Short mmCIF file of C-alpha atoms in Angstrom, two decimals:
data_model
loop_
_atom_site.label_atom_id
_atom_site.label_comp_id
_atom_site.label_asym_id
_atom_site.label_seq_id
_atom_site.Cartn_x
_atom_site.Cartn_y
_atom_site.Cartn_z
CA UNK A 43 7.22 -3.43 34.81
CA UNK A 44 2.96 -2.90 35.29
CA UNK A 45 3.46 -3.64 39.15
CA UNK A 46 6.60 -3.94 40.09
CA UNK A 47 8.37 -0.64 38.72
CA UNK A 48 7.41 2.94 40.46
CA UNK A 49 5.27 4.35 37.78
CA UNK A 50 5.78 0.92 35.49
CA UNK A 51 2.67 1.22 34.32
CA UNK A 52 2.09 4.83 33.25
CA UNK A 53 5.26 4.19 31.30
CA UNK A 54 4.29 1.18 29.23
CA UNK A 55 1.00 2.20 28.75
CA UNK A 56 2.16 5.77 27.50
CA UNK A 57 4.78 3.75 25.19
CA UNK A 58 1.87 1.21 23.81
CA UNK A 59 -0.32 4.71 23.26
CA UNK A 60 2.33 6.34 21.93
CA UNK A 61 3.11 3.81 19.13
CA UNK A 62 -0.30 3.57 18.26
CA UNK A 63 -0.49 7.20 17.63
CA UNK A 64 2.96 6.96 15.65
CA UNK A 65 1.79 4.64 13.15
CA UNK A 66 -1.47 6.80 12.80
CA UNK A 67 0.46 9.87 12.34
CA UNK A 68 2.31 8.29 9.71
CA UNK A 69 -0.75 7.29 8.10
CA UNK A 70 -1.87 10.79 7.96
CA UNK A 71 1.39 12.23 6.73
CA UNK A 72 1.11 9.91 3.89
CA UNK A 73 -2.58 10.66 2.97
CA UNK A 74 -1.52 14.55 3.27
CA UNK A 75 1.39 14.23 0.99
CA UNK A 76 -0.61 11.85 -1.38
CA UNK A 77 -3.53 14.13 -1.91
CA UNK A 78 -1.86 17.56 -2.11
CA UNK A 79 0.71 15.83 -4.79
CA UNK A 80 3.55 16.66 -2.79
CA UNK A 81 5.47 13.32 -3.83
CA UNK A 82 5.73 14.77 -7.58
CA UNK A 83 9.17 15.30 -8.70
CA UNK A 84 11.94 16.17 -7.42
CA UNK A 85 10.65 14.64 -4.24
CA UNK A 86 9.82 10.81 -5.50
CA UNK A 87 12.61 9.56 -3.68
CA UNK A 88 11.30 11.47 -0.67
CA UNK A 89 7.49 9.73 -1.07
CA UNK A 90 10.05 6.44 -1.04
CA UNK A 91 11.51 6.96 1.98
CA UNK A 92 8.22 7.80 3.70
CA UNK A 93 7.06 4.46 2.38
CA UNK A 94 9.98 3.12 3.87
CA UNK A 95 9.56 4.68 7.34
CA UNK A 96 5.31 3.80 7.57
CA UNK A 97 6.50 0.18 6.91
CA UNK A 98 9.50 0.16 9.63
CA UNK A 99 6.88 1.91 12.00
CA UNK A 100 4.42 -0.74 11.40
CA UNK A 101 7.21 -3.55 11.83
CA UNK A 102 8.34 -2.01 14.91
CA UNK A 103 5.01 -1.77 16.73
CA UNK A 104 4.34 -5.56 15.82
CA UNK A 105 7.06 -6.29 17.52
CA UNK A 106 6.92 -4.46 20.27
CA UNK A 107 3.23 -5.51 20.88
CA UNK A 108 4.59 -9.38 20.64
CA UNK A 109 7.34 -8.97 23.56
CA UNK A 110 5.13 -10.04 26.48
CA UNK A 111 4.34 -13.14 25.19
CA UNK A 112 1.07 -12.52 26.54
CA UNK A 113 -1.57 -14.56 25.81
CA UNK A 114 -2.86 -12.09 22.93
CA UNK A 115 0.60 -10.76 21.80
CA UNK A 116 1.23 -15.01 21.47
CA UNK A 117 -1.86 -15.47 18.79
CA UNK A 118 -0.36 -11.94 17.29
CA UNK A 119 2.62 -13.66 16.79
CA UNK A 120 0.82 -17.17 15.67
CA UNK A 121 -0.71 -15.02 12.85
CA UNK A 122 2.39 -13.88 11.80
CA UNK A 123 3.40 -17.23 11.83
CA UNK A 124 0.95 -18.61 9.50
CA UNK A 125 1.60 -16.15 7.16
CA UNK A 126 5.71 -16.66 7.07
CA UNK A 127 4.56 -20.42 6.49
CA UNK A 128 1.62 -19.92 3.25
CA UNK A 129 4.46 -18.15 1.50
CA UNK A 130 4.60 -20.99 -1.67
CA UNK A 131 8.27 -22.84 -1.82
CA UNK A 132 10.08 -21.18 0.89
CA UNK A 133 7.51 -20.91 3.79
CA UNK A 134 8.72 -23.62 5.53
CA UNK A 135 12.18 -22.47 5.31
CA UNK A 136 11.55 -19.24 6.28
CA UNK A 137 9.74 -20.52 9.21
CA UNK A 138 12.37 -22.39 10.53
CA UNK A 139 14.57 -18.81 9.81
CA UNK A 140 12.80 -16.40 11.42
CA UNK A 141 11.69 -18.50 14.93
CA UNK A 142 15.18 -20.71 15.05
CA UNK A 143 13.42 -23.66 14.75
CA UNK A 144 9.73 -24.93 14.58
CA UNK A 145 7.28 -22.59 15.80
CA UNK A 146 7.31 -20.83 18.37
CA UNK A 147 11.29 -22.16 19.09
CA UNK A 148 13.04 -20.47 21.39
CA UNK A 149 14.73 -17.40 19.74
CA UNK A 150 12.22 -15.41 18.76
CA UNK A 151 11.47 -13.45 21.64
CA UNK A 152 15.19 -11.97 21.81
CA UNK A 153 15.33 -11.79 18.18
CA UNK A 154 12.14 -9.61 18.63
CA UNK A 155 13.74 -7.54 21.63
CA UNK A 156 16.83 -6.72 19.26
CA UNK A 157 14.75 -5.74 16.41
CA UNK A 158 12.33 -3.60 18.52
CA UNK A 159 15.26 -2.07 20.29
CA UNK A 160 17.91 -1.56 18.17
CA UNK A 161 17.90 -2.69 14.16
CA UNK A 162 14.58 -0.82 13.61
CA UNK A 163 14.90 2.14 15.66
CA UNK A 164 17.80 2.53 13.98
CA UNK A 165 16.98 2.28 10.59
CA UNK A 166 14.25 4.63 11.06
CA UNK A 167 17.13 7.30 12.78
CA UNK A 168 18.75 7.35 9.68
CA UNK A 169 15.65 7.24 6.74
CA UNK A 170 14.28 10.17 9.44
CA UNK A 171 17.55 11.50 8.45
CA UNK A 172 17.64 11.44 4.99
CA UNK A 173 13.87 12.75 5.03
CA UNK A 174 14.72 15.81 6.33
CA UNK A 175 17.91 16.34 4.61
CA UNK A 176 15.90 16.00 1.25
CA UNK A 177 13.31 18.24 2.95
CA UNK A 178 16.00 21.05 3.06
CA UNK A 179 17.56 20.41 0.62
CA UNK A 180 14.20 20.65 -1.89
CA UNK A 181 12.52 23.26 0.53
CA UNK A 182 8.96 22.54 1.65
CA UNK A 183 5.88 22.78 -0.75
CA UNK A 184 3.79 25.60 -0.26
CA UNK A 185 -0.21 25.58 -1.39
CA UNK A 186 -0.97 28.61 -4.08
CA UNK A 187 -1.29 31.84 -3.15
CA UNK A 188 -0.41 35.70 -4.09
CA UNK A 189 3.55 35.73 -4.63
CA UNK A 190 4.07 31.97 -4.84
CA UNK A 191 5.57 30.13 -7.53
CA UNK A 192 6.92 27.16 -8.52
CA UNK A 193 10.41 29.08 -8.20
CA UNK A 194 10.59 30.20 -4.39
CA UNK A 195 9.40 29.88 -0.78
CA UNK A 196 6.96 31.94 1.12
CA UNK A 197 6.61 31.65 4.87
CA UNK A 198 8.73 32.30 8.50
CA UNK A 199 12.08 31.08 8.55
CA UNK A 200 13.03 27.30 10.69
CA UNK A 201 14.43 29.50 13.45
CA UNK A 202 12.65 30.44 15.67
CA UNK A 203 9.39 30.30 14.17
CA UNK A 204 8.90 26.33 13.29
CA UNK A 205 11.53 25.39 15.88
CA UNK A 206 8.82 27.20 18.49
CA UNK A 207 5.91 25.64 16.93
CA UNK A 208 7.86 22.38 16.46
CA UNK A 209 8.97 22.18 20.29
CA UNK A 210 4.95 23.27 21.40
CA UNK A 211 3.73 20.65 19.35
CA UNK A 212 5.91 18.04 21.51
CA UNK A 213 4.73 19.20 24.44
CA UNK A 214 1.05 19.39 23.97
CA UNK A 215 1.21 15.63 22.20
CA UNK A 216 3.29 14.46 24.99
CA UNK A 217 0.52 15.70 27.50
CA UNK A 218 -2.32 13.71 26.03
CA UNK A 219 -0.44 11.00 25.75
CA UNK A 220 0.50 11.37 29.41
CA UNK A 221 -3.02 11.90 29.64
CA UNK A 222 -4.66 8.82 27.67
CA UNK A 223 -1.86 6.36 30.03
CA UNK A 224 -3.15 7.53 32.91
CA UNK A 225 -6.58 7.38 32.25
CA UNK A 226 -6.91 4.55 29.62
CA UNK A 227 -6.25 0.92 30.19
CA UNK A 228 -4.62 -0.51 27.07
CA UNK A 229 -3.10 -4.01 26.49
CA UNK A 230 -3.31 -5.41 30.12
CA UNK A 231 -1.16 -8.94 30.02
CA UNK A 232 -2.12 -9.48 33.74
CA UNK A 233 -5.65 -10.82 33.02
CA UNK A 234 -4.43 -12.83 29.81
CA UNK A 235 -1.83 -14.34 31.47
CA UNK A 236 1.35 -16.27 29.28
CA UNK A 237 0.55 -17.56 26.06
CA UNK A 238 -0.77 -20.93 25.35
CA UNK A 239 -2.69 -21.85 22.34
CA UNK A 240 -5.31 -24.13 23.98
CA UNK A 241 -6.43 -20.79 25.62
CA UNK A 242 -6.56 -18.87 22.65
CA UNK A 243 -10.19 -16.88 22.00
CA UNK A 244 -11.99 -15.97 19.25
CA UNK A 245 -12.93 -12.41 20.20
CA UNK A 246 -8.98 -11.35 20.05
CA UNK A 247 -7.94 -8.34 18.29
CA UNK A 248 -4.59 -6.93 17.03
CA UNK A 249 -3.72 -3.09 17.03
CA UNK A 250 -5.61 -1.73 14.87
CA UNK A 251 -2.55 -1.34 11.99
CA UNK A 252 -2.68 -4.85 11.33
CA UNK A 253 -6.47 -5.10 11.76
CA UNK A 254 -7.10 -5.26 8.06
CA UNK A 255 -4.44 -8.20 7.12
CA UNK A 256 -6.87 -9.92 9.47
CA UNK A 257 -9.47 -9.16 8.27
CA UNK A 258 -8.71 -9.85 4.26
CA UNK A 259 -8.21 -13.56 5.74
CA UNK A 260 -11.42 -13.69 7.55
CA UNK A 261 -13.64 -12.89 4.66
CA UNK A 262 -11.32 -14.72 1.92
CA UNK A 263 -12.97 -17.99 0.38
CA UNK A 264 -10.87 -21.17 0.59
CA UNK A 265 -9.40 -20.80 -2.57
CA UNK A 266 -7.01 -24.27 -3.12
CA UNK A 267 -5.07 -25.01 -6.34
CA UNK A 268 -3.39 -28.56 -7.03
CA UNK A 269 -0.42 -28.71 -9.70
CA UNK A 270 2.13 -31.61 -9.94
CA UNK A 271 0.45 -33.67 -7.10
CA UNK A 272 0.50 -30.98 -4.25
CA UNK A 273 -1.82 -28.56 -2.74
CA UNK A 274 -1.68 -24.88 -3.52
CA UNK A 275 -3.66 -23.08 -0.42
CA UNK A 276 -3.87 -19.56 -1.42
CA UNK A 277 -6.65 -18.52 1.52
CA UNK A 278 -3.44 -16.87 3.45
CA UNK A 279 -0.61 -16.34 1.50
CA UNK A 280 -2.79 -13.92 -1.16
CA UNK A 281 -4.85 -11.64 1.36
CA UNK A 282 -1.71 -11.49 4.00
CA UNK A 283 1.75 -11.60 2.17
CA UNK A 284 0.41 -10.66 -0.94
CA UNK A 285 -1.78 -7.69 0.22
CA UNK A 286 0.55 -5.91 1.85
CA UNK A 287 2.85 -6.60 -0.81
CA UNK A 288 0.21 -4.24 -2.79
CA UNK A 289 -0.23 -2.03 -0.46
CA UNK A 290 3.29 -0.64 0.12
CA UNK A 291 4.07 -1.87 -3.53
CA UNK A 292 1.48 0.77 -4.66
CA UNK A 293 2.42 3.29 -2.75
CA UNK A 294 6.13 3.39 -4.20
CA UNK A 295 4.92 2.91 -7.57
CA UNK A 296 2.46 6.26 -7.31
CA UNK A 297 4.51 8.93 -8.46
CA UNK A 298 6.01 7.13 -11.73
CA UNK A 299 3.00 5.53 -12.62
CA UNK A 300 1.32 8.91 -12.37
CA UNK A 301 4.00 10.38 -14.12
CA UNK A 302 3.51 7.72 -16.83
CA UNK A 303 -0.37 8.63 -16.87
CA UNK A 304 0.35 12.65 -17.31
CA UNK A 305 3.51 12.92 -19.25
CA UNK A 306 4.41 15.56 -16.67
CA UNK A 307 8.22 15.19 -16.04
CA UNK A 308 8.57 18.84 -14.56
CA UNK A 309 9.12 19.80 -10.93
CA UNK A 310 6.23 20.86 -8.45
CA UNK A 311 6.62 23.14 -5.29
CA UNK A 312 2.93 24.29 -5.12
CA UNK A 313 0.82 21.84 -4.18
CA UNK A 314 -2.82 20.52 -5.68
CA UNK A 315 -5.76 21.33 -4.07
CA UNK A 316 -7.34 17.73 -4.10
CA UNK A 317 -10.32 18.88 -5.92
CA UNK A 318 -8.24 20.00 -9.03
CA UNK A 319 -6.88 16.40 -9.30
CA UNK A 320 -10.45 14.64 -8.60
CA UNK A 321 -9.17 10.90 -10.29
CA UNK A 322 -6.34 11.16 -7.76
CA UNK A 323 -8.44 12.15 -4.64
CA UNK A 324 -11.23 9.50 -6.09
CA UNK A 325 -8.62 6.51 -5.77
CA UNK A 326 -6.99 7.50 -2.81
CA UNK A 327 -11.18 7.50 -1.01
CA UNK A 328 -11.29 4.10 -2.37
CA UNK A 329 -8.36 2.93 -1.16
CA UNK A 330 -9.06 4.34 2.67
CA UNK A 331 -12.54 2.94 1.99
CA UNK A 332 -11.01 -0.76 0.88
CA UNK A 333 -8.78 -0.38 4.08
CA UNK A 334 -11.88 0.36 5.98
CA UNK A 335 -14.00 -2.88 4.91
CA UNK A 336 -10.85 -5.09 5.00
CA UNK A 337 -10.10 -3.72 8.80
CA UNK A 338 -14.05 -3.78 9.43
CA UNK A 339 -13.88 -7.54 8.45
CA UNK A 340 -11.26 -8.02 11.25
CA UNK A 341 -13.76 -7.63 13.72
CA UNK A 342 -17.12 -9.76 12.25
CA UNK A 343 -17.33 -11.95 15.65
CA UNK A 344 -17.06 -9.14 17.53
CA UNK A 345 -19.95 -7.14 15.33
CA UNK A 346 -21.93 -10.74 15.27
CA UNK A 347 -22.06 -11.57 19.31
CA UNK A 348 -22.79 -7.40 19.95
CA UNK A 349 -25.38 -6.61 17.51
CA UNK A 350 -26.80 -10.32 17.42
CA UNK A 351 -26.07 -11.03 14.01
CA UNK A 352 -25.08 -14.02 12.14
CA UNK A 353 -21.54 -14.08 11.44
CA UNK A 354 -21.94 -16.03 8.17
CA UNK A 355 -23.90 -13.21 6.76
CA UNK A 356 -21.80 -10.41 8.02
CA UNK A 357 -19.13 -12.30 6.55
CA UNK A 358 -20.79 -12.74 2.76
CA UNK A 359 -21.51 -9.10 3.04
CA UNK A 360 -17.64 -7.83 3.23
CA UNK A 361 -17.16 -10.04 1.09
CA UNK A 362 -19.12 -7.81 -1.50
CA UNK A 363 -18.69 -4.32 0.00
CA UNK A 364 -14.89 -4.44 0.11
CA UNK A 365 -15.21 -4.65 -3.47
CA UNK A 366 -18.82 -2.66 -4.04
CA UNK A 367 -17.99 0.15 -1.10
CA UNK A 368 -14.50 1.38 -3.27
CA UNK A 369 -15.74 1.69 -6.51
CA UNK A 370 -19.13 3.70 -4.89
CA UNK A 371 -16.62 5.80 -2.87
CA UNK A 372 -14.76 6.47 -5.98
CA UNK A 373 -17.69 7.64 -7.95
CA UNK A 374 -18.94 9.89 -5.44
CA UNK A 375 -15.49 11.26 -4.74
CA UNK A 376 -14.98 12.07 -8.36
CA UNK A 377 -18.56 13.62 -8.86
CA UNK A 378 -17.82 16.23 -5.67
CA UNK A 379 -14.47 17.11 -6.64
CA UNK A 380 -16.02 18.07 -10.29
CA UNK A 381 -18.77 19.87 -8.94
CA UNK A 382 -16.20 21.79 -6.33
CA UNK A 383 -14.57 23.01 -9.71
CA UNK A 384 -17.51 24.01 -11.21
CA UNK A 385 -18.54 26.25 -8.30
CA UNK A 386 -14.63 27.42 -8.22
CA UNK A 387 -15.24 28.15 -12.28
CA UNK A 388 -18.72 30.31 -11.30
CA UNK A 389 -17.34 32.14 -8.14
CA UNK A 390 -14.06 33.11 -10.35
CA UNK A 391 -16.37 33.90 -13.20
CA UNK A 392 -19.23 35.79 -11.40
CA UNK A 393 -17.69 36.79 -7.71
CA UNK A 394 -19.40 36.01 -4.75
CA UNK A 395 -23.04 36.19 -4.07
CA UNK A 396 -23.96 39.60 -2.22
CA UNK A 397 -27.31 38.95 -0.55
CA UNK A 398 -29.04 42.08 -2.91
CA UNK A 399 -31.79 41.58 -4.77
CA UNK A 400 -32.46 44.17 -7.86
CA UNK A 401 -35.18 44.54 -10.24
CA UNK A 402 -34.38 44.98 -13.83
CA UNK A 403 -36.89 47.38 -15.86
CA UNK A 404 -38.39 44.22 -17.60
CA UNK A 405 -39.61 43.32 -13.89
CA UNK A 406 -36.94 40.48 -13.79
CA UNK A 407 -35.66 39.88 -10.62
CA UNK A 408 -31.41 39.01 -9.83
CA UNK A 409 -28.64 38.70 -7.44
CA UNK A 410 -26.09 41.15 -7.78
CA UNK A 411 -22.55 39.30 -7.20
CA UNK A 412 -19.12 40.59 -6.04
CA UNK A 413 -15.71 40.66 -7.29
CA UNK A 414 -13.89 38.08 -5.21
CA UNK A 415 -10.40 39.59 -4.27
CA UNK A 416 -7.62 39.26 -6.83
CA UNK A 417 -5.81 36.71 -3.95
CA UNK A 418 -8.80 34.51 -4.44
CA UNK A 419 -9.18 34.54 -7.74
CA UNK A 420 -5.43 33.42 -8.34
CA UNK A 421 -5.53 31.06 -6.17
CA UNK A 422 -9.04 29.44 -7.65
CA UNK A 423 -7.19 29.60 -11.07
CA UNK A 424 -3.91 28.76 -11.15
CA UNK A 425 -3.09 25.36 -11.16
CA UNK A 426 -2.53 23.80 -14.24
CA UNK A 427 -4.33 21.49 -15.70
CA UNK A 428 -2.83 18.56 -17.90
CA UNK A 429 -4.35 17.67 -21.49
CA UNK A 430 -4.90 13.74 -21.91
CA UNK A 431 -2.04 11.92 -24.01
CA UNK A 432 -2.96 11.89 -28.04
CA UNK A 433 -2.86 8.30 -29.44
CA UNK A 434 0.60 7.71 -30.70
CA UNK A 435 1.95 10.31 -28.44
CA UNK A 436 5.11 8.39 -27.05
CA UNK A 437 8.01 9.09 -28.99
CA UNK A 438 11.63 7.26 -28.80
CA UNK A 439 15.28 8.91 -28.68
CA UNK A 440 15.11 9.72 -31.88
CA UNK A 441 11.59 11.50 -31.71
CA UNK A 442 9.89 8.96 -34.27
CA UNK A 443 6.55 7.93 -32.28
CA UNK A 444 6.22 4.34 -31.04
CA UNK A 445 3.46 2.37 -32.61
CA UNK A 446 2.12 -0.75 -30.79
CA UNK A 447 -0.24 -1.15 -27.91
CA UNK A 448 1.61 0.13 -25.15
CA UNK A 449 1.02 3.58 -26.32
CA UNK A 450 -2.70 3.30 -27.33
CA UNK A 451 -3.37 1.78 -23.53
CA UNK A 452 -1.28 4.35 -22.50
CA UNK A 453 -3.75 7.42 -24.36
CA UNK A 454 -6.81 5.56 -22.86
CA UNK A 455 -4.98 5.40 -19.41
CA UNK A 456 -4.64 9.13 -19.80
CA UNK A 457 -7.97 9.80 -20.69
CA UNK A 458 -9.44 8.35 -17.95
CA UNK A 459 -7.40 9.47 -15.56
CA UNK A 460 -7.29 12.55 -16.47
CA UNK A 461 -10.90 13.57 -19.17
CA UNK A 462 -13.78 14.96 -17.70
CA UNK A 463 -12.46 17.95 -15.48
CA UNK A 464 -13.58 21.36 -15.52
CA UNK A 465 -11.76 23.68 -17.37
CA UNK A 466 -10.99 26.71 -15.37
CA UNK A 467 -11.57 30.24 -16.79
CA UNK A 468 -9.28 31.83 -18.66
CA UNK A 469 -8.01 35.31 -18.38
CA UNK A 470 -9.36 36.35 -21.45
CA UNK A 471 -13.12 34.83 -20.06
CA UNK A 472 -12.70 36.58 -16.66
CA UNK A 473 -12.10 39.99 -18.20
CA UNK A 474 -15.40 39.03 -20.59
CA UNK A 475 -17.53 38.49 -17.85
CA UNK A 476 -16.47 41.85 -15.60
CA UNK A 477 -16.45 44.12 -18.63
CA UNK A 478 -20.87 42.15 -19.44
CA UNK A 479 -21.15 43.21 -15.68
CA UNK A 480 -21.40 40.12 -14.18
CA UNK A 481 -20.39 41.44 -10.87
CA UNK A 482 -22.91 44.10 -10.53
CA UNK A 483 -22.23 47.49 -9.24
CA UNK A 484 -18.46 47.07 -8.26
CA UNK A 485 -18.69 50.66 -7.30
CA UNK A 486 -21.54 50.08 -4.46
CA UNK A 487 -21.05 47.06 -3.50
CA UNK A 488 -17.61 47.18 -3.18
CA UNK A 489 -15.36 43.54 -2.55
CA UNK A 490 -16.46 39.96 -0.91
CA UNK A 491 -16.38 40.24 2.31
CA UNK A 492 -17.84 43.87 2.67
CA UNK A 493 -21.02 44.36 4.37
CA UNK A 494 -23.77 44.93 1.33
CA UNK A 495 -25.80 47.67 1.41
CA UNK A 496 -29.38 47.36 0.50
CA UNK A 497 -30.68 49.86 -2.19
#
């Protein structure tokens, strides 16, 4: 296709950029979604699906990567391999499933060409499907704003406004992708040549989606367990199968466990702003930042022979900061989005700073502030923010609370998920502080966003 095809390799290089990009994109999509709360009910099954289609998209690029049987798509696929076999009981069966016979048997190729081709593609047709039909049929979310509630829709219709934004988009995507093939060599087979495992080299990297499975198996320790006379290895099986069996498992679970957390069974259209649900953006930093460290870790020879490092030590120290780096990143996180609501809570509170400096007839001297616009101030007040769960707050059928320790793990779940925020002003504190004159002259200084006049 590369040399022999008119244009062969513009094509496949496009295609390899293009699914690179598609898995990103997903990635994105999902971190949007997550961090405005737009999963929240009625649109769980909707979060589902998209966990559904980031997990076909990642399948499908594996296997299109492995087709060539390159020399690199071959260890790709010898990676794989290893992990199908670590699975405890059945790996050897499954093995033997999966290739049609011993590795690398001679199946798996074609098996890989139909699944690339036709079983994934379609299954992602029709979850695509589905996405959008329960995108219509629940309407999309909307962020707060003047005239929005949980109760309608506020924007330009699908036709011909999105459709013409929608159709724009394609084109100006499909140019740089036109673009990056033409100008950027990616995945050239012709200098690895075919596979063969005596030629396989240490400094070989996957696409970068799988990067971090790699990576949670370089840094792993070579944990071994021995029951009833065998050998338990647990160095692949637990950062490869089992890891991604978190990930995605996670990411399904979300919305009910968070539901479980809040106590919050009714339906959302607006969406959050992340910094009004600061232990939800906190976890979802760590998690990127655990991703990071785990997909950092997939490259340690490659940081060792660049930088001159020993790869020992660079591996000891992922070792820690995939489990240090989170819990910083979630700290952090938490203490900006806080701090964000506390300057929301002052600018709703006392308006915007004006730049004018008075004198007071003690000789004091102070900023006079401006009203924010009424817009603004709705929109920085708003949301609603969800008490903790009491201890002994879970109740049966019948409405007689449940005593045991579910529900007191449940009321400390709650608190920490959801204590320490910011309480926004009330309507009845926001009058308080315009009638004390917190705002200054409203009269001469007029709105934010109007030039101040010096006096």
């Amino acid at each position: 296709i590369s040399f022999d095809v008119r244009g062969g390799l513009l094509v496949r290089q496009i295609h390899h950029w293009a699914a690179l990009l598609m898995v990103a994109a997903a990635f994105v999509h999902m971190l949007r979604v997550f961090f405005t709360g737009a999963y929240r009910k009625p649109r769980e099954v909707n979060w589902l699906i998209g966990v559904g289609l980031l997990a076909l998209s990642t399948i499908a690029g594996f296997a299109g990567y492995s087709l060539p049987d390159d020399l690199l798509s071959g260890t790709g696929l010898r990676f794989v391999d290893g992990l199908i076999r670590s699975i405890p009981l059945i790996g050897t069966w499954a093995e033997f499933f999966v290739f049609g016979g011993e590795y690398p048997g001679g199946l798996i190729i074609s098996r890989l060409y139909m699944v690339h081709i036709l079983l994934i593609p379609g299954l992602l047709l029709g979850l695509v499907a589905a996405h959008l039909a329960l995108l219509v049929y629940h309407k999309h979310t909307q962020f707060p704003g003047a005239g929005r509630t949980e109760n309608n829709v506020v924007g330009y219709p699908l036709f011909p406004v999105y459709m013409a934004k929608a159709g724009g988009f394609f084109f100006v995507v499909f140019g740089v992708l036109v673009l990056m093939g033409g100008l950027f060599q990616i995945n050239p087979v012709w200098e690895w040549g075919p596979y063969d495992p005596a030629k396989v080299s240490a400094g070989s990297q996957p696409d970068w989606y799988m990067g971090w499975v790699e990576g949670a198996i370089r840094i792993i320790p070579n944990w071994e367990s021995h029951w009833g006379g065998t050998t338990w290895s647990w160095a692949i099986f637990l950062p490869g199968v089992g890891l991604m069996g978190l990930l995605f498992g996670a990411l399904g679970a979300w919305p009910f466990i968070e539901r479980w957390l809040t106590g919050d069974d009714r339906e959302h259209h607006l969406l959050d702003r992340p910094r009004n649900a600061p232990t939800r953006t906190a976890l979802g930093v760590a998690g990127m930042t655990a991703y990071a460290m785990f997909w950092l870790s997939g490259g340690n020879d490659i940081i060792a022979t660049r930088f001159s490092l020993d790869l020992n030590a660079i591996t000891m120290f992922m070792r820690v900061a995939v489990f240090l780096a989170p819990v910083v990143a979630f700290i952090l996180t938490k203490r900006i989005c806080l701090s964000l609501q506390r300057a929301d809570r002052e600018r709703a509170l006392h308006g915007s700073e004006s730049g004018v400096i008075v004198r007071s007839p003690e000789g004091a001297y102070s900023e006079d502030h401006l009203p924010i616009h009424h817009d603004e101030q709705f929109a920085l007040t708003q949301h609603l923010q969800h008490k903790p769960l009491p201890v002994g707050g879970d109740v049966d059928a019948s409405g007689v609370a449940k005593k045991g320790g579910i529900s007191k793990f449940r009321a400390a779940a709650s608190r920490w998920y959801l204590g320490h925020e910011i309480a926004k002003p009330s309507a009845a504190e926001i009058e308080e502080a315009a009638h004390h004159g917190d705002h200054g002259d409203h009269d001469e200084l007029g709105h934010d966003g109007d030039k101040p006049q010096l006096h």
